[in-house]
PDB file of C-alpha atoms and ligand atoms in Angstrom:
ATOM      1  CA  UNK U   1     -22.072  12.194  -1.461  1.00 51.00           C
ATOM      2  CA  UNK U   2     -19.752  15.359  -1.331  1.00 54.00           C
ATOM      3  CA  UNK U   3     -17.527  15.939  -4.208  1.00 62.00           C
ATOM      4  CA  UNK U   4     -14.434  17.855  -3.876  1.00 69.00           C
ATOM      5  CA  UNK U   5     -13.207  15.716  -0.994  1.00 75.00           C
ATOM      6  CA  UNK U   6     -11.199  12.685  -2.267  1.00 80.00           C
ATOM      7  CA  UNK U   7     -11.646   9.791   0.238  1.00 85.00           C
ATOM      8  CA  UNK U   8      -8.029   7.561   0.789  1.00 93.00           C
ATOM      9  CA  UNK U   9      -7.508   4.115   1.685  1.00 96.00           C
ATOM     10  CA  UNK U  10      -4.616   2.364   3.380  1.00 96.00           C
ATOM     11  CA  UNK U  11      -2.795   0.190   1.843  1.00 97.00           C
ATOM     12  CA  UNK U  12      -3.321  -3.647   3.391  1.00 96.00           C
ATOM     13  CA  UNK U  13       0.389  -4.374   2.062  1.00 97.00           C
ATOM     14  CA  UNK U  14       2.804  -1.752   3.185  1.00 97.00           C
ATOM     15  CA  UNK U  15       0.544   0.639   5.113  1.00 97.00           C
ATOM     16  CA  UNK U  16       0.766   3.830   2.977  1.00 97.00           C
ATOM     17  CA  UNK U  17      -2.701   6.034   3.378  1.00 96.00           C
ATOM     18  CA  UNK U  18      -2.876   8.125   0.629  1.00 95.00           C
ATOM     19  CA  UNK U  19      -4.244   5.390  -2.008  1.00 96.00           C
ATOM     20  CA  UNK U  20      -7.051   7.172  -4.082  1.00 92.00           C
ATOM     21  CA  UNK U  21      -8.660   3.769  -4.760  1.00 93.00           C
ATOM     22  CA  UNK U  22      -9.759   1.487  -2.637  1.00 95.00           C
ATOM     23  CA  UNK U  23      -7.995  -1.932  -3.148  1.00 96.00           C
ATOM     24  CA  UNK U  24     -11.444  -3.460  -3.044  1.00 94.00           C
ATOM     25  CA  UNK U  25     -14.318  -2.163  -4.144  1.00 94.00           C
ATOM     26  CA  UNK U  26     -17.734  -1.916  -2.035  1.00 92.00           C
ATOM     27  CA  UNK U  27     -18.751  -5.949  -2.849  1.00 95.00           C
ATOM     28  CA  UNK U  28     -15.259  -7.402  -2.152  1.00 92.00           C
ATOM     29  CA  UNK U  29     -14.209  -7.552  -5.512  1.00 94.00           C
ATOM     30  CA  UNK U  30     -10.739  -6.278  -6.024  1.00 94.00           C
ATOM     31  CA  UNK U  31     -10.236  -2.562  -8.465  1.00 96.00           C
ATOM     32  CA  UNK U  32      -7.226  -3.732  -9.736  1.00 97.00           C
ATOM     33  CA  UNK U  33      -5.514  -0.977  -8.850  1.00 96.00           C
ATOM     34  CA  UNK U  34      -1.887  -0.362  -7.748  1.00 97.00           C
ATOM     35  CA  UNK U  35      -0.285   0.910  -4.813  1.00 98.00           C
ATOM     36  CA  UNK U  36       2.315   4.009  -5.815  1.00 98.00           C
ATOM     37  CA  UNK U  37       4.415   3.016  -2.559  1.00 98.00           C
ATOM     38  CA  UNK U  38       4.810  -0.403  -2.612  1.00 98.00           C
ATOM     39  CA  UNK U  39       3.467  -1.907  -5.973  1.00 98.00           C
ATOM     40  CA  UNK U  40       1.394  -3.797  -4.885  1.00 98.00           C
ATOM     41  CA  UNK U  41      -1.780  -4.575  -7.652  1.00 98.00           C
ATOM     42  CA  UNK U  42      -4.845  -5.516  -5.560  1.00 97.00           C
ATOM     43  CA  UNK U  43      -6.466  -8.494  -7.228  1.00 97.00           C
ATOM     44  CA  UNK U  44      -3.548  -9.773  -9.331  1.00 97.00           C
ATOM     45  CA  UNK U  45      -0.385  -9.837  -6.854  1.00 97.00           C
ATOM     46  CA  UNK U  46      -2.316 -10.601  -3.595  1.00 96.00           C
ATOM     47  CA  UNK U  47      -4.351 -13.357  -5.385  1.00 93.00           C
ATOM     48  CA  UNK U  48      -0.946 -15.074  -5.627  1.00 92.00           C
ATOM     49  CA  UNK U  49       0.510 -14.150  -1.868  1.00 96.00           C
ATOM     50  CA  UNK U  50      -0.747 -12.960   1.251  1.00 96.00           C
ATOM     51  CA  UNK U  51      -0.240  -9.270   2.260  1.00 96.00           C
ATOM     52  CA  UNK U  52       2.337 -10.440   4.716  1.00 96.00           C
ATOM     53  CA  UNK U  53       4.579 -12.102   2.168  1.00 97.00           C
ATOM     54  CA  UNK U  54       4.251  -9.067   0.091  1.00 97.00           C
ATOM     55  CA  UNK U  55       5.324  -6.678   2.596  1.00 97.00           C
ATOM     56  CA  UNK U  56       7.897  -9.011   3.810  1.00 96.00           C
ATOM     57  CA  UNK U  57       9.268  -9.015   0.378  1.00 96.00           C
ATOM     58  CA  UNK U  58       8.688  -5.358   0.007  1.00 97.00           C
ATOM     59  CA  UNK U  59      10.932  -4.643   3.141  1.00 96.00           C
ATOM     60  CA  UNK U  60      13.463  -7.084   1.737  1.00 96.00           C
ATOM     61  CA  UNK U  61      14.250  -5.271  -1.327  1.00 96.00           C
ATOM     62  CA  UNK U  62      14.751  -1.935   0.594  1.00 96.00           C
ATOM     63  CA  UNK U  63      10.905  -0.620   1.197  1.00 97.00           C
ATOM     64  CA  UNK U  64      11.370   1.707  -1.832  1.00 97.00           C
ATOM     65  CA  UNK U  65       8.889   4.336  -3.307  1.00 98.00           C
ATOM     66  CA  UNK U  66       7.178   2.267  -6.185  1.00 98.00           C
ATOM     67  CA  UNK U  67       5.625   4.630  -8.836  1.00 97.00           C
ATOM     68  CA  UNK U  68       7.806   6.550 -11.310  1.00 95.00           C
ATOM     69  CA  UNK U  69       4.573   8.697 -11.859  1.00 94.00           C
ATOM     70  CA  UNK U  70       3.308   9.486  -8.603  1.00 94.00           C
ATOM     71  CA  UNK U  71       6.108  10.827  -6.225  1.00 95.00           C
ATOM     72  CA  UNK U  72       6.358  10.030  -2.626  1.00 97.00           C
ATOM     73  CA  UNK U  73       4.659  12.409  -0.394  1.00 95.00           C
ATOM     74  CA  UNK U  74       7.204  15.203   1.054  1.00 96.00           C
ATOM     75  CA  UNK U  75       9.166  13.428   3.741  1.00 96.00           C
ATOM     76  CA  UNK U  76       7.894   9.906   3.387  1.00 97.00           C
ATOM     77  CA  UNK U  77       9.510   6.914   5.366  1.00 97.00           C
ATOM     78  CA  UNK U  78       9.037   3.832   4.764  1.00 97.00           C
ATOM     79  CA  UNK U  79       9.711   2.969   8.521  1.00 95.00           C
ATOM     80  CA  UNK U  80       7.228   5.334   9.956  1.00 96.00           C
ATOM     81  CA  UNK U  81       4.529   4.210   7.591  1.00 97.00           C
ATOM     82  CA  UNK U  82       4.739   0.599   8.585  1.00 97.00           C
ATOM     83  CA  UNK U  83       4.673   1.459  11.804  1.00 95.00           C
ATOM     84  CA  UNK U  84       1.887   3.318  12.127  1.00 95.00           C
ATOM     85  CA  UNK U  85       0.346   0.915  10.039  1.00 95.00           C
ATOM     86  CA  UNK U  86       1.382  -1.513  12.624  1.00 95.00           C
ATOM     87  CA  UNK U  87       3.411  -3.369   9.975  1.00 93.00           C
ATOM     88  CA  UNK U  88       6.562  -2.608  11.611  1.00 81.00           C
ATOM     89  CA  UNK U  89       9.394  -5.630  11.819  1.00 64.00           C
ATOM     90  CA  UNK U  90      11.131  -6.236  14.896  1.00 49.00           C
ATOM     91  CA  UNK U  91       8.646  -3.701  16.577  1.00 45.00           C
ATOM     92  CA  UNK U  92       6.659  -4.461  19.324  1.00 43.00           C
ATOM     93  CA  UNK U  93       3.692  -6.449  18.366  1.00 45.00           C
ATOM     94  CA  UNK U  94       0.832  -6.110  20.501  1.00 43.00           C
TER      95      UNK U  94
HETATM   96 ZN1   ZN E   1       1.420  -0.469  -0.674  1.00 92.09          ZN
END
């Protein structure tokens, strides 16, 4: 294992790829951590509602940056992200 290079995951909810934990851990059991971007807490809020719903309601409320103590990244967009992520609404779907 190298140190020094921090690995990121996606986000299964609103498609941000900078999270510094992975929202499950190597077994399948969730970390419990949150998403900056979207909020999301692995293991608590998508026991309750698929990742779908989530994002859906995400969207809804304006597809804001979440964390007051992590910043967005410089030039986020919430529409870019979800579509790379291949999240995006009214988008193609294939
Ligand atoms: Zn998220």
């Amino acid at each position: 294992m190298s140190e020094g290079e921090a690995p990121k995951w996606t986000c299964p909810v609103c498609g941000y790829a900078g999270l510094r934990e992975p929202p499950v851990d190597p077994t399948g059991s969730p970390t419990y951590s949150m998403c900056p971007c979207c909020g999301t807490q692995y293991g608590a809020d998508d026991l309750e509602k698929p990742h779908a719903e989530l994002r859906k309601a995400w969207v809804e409320t304006g597809a804001q940056w979440w964390s007051q103590n992590e910043p967005a990244p410089e030039g986020w967009d919430a529409n870019k992200q979800l579509q790379a992520a291949g999240f995006a609404d009214g988008g193609p779907r294939n």
